PDB file of C-alpha atoms in Angstrom:
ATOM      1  CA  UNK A   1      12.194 -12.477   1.137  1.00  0.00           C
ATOM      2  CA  UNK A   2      14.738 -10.127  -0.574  1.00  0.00           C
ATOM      3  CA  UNK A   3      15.133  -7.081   1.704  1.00  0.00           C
ATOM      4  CA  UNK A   4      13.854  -8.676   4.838  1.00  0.00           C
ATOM      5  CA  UNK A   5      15.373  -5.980   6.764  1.00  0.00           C
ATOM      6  CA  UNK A   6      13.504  -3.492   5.404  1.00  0.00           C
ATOM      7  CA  UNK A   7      10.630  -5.070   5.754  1.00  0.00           C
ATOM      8  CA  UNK A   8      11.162  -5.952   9.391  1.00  0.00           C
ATOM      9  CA  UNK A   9      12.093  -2.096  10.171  1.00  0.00           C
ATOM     10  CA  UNK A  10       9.131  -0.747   8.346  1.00  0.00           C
ATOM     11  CA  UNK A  11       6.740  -3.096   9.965  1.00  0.00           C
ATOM     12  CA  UNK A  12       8.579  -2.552  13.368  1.00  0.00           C
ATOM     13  CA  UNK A  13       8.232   1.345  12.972  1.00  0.00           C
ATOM     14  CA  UNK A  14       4.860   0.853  12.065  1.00  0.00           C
ATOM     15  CA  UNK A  15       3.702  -1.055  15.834  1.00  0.00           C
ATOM     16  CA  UNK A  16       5.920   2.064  17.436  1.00  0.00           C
ATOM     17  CA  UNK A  17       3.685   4.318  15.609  1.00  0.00           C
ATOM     18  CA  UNK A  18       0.527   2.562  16.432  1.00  0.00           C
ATOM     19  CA  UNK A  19       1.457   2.358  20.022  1.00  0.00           C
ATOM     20  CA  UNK A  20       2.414   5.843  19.936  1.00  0.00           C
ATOM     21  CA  UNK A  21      -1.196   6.635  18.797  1.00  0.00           C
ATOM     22  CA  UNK A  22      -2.918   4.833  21.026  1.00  0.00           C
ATOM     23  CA  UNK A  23      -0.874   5.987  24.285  1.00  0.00           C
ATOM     24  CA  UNK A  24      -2.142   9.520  22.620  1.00  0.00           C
ATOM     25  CA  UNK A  25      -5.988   8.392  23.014  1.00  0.00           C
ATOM     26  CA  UNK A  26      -5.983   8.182  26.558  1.00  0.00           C
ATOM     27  CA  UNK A  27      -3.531  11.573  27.469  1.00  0.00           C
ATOM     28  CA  UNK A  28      -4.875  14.860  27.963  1.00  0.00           C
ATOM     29  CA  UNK A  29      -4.886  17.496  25.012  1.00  0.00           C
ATOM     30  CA  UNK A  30      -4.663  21.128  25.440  1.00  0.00           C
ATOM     31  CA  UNK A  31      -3.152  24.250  26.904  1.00  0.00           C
ATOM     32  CA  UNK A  32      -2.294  25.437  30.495  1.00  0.00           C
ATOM     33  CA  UNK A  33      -3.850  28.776  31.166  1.00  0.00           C
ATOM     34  CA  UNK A  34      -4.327  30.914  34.076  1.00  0.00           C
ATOM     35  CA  UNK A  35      -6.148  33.372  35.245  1.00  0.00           C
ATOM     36  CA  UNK A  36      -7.084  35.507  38.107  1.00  0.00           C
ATOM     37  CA  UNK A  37     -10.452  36.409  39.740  1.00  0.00           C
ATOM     38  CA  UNK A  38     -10.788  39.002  42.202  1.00  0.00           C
ATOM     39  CA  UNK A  39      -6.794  38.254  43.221  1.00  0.00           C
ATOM     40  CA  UNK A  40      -6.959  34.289  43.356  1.00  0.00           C
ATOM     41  CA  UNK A  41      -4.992  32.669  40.547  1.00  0.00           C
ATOM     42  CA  UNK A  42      -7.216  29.820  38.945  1.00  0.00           C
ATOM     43  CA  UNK A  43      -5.586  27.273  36.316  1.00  0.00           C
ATOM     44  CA  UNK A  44      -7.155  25.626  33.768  1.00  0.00           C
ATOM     45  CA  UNK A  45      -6.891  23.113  31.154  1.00  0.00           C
ATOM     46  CA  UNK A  46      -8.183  24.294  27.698  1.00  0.00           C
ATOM     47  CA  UNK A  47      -8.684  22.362  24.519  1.00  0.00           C
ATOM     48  CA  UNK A  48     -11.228  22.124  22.042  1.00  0.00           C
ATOM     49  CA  UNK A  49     -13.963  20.111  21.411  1.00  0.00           C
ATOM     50  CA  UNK A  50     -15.628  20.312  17.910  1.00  0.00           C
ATOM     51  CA  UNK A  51     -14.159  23.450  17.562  1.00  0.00           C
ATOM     52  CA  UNK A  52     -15.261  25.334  20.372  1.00  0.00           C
ATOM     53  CA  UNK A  53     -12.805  25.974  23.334  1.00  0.00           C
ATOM     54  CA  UNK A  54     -13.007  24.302  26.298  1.00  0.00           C
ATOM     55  CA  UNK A  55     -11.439  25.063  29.546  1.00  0.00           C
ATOM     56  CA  UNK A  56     -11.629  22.655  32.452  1.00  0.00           C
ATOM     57  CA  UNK A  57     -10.305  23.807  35.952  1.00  0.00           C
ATOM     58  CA  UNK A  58      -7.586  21.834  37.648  1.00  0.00           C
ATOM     59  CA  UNK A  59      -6.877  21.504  41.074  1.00  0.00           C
ATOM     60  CA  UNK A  60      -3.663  22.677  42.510  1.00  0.00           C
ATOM     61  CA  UNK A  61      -2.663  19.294  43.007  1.00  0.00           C
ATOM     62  CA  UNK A  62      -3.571  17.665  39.554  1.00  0.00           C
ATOM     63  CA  UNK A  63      -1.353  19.958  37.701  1.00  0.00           C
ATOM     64  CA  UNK A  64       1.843  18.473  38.132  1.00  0.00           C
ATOM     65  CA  UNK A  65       0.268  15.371  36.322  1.00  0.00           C
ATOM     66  CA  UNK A  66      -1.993  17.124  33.798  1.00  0.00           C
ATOM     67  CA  UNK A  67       1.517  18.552  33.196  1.00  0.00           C
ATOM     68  CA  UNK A  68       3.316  15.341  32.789  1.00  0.00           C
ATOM     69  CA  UNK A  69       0.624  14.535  30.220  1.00  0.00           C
ATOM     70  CA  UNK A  70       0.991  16.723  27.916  1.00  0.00           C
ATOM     71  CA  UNK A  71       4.763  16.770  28.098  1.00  0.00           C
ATOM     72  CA  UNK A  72       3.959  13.259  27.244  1.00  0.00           C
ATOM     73  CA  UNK A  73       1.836  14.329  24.613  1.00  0.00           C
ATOM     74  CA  UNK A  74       4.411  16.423  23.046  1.00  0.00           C
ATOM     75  CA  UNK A  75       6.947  13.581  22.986  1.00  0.00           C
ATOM     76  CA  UNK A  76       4.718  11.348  21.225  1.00  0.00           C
ATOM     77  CA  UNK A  77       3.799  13.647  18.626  1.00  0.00           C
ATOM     78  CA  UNK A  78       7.369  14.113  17.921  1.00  0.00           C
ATOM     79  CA  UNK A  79       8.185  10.121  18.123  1.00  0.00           C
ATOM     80  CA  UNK A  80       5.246  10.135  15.560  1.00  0.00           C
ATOM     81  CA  UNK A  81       7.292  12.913  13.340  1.00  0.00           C
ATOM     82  CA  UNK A  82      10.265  11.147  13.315  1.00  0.00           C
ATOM     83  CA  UNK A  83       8.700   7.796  12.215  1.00  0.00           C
ATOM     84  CA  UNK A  84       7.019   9.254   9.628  1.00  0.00           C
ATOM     85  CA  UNK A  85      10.386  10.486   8.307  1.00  0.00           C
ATOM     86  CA  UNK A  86      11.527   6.952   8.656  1.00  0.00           C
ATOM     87  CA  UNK A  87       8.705   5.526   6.806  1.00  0.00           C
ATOM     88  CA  UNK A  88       9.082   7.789   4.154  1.00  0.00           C
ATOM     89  CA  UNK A  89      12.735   7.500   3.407  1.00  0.00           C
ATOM     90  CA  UNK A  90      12.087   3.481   3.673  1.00  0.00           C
ATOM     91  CA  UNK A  91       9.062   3.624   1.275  1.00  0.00           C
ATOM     92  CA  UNK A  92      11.351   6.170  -1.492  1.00  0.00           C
ATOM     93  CA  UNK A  93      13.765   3.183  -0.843  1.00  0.00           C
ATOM     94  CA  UNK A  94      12.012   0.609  -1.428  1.00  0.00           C
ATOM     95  CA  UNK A  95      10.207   2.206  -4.347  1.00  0.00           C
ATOM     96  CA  UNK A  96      13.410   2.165  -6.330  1.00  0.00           C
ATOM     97  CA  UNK A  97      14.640  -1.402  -5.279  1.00  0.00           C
ATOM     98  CA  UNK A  98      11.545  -3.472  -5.627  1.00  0.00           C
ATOM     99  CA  UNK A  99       8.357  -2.367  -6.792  1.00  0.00           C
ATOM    100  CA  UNK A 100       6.460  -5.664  -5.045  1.00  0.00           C
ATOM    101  CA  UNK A 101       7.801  -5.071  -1.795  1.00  0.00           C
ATOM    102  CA  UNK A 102       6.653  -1.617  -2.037  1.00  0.00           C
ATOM    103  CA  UNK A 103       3.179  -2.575  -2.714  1.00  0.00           C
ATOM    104  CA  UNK A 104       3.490  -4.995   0.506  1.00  0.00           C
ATOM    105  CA  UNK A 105       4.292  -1.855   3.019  1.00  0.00           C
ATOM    106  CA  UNK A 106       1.501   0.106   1.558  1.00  0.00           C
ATOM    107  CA  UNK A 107      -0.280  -2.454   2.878  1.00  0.00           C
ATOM    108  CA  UNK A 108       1.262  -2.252   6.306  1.00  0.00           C
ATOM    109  CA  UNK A 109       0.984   0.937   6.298  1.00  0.00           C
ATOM    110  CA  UNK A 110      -2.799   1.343   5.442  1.00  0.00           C
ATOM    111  CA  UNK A 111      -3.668  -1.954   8.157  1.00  0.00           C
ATOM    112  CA  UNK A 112      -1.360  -0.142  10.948  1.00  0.00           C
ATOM    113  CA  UNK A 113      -3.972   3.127  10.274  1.00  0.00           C
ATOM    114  CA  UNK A 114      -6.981   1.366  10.739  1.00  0.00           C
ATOM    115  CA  UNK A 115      -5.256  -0.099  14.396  1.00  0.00           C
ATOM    116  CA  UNK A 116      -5.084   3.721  15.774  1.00  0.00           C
ATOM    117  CA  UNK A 117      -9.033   3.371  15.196  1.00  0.00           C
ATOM    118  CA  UNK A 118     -11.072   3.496  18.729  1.00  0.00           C
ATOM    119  CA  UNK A 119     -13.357   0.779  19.305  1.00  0.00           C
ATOM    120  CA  UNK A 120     -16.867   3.097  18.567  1.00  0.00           C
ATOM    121  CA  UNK A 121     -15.408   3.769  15.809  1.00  0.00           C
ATOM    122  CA  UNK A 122     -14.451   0.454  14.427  1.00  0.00           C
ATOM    123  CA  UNK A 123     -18.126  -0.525  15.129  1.00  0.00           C
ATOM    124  CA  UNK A 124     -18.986   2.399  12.892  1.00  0.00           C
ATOM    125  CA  UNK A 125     -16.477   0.916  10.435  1.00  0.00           C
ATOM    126  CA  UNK A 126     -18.084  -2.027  10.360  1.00  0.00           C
ATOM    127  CA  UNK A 127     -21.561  -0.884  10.482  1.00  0.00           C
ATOM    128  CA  UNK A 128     -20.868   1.385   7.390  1.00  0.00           C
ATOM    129  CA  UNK A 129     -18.955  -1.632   5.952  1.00  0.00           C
ATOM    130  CA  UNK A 130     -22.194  -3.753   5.826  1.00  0.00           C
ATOM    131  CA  UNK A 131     -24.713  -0.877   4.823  1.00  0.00           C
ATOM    132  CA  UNK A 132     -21.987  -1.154   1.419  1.00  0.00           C
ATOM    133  CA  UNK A 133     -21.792  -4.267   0.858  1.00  0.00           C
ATOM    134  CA  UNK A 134     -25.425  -4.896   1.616  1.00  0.00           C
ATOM    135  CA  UNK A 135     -26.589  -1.826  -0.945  1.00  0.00           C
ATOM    136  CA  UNK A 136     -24.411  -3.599  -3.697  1.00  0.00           C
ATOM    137  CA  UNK A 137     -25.221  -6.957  -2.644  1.00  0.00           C
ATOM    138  CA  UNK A 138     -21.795  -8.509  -2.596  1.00  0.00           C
ATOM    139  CA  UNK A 139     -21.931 -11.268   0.164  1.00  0.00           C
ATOM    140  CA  UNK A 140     -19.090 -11.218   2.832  1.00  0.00           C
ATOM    141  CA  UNK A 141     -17.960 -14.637   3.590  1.00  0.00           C
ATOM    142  CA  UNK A 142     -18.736 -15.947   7.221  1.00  0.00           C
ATOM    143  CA  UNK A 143     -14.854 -16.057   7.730  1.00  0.00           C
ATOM    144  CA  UNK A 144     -14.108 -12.168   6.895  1.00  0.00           C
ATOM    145  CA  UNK A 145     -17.338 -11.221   9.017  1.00  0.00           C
ATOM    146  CA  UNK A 146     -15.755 -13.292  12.055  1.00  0.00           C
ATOM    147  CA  UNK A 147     -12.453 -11.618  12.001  1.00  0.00           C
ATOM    148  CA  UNK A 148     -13.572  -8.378  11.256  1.00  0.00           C
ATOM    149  CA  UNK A 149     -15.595  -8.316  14.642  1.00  0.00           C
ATOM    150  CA  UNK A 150     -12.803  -9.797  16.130  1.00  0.00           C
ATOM    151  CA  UNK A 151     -10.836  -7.047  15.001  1.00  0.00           C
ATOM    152  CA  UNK A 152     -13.492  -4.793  15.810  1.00  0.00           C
ATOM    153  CA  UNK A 153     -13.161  -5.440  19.593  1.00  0.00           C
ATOM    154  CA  UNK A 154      -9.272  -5.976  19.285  1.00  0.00           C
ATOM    155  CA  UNK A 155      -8.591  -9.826  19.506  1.00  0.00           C
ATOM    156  CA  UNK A 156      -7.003  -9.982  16.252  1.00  0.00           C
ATOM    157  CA  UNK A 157      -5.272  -7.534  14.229  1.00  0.00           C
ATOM    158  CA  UNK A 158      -6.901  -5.715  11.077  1.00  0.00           C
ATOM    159  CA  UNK A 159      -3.534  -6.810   9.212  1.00  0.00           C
ATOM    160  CA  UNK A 160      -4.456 -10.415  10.050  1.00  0.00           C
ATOM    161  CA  UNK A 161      -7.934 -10.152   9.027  1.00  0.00           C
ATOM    162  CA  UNK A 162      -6.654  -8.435   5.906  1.00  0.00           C
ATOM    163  CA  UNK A 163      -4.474 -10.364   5.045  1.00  0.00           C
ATOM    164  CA  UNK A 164      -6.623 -13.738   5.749  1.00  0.00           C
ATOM    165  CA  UNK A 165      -8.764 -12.438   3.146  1.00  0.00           C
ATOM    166  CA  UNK A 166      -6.895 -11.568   0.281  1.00  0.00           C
ATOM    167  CA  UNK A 167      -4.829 -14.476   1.122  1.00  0.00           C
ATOM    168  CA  UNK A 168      -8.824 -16.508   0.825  1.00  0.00           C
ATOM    169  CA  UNK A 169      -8.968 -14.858  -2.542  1.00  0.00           C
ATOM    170  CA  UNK A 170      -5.221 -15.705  -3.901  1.00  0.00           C
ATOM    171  CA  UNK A 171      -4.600 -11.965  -4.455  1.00  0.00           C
ATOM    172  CA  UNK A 172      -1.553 -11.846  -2.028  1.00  0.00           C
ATOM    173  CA  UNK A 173       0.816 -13.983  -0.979  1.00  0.00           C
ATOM    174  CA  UNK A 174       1.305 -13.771   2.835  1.00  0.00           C
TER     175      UNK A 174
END
């Protein structure tokens, strides 16, 4: 493929950013605060939670690793920044040198978003997904409903079921 190296690089920053999102799912969000009652200092970890504000004490002891977490957090959300500068400047790229190939890491792009996805929520996907196609009554082929759920509790990658599909259909090349 012509520009295989931006290809390569744009898929490649693509997994970082997907693995950057997913490490994210499982840190702690939030603020340190403290505060003191009658002379005792009390810490807490505040965040919100459907809007409203949430503050959860932590032990003395936990808070050199609910800490660590969100200095984790921050670094991640900044690796995220920085790809999505990359990405950008790759897709401008691309949009001038090949039209095609810039269709291809839209693609990417949109199958890397729907890996970030927690599991209850890709059953949701897929729950909504069928309520659709049921209420226009456009059958899903046996193949697309196996990899989606496969997908769905992560043994294959929505890309790969994606792709498997259009590919089915002749309206990609892969």
């Amino acid at each position: 493929m012509e520009y295989q190296e931006l290809y390569d690089e744009y898929a490649s920053l693509l997994r970082d950013k997907t693995e950057c999102h997913n490490n994210l799912a499982v840190l702690k969000d939030g603020y340190i605060s403290t505060k003191t009652i009658s002379g005792k200092k009390y810490t807490y970890l505040q965040h919100r939670v459907n809007g409203k504000l949430i503050s959860e004490y932590v032990k003395d002891d936990h808070l050199p690793e609910v800490r660590a977490e969100l200095d984790k957090r921050t670094i991640l959300l900044n690796r995220i920044n920085e790809i999505d500068d990359r990405l950008e400047k790759v897709e401008s790229a691309v949009g001038i040198l090949d039209k095609n190939l810039l269709r291809k890491l839209i693609i990417l792009r949109r199958c890397a978003a729907m890996e970030t996805m927690s599991f209850e929520e890709r059953g949701k996907s897929l729950a909504f997904g069928s309520a659709m196609t049921a209420l226009e009554g456009i059958p899903t082929s046996e193949e697309t409903e196996k990899n989606l759920s496969r997908w769905a509790i992560g043994d294959l990658s929505f890309q790969e079921s994606f792709l498997n599909t259009l590919w089915t259909y002749h309206l990609v090349e892969v």
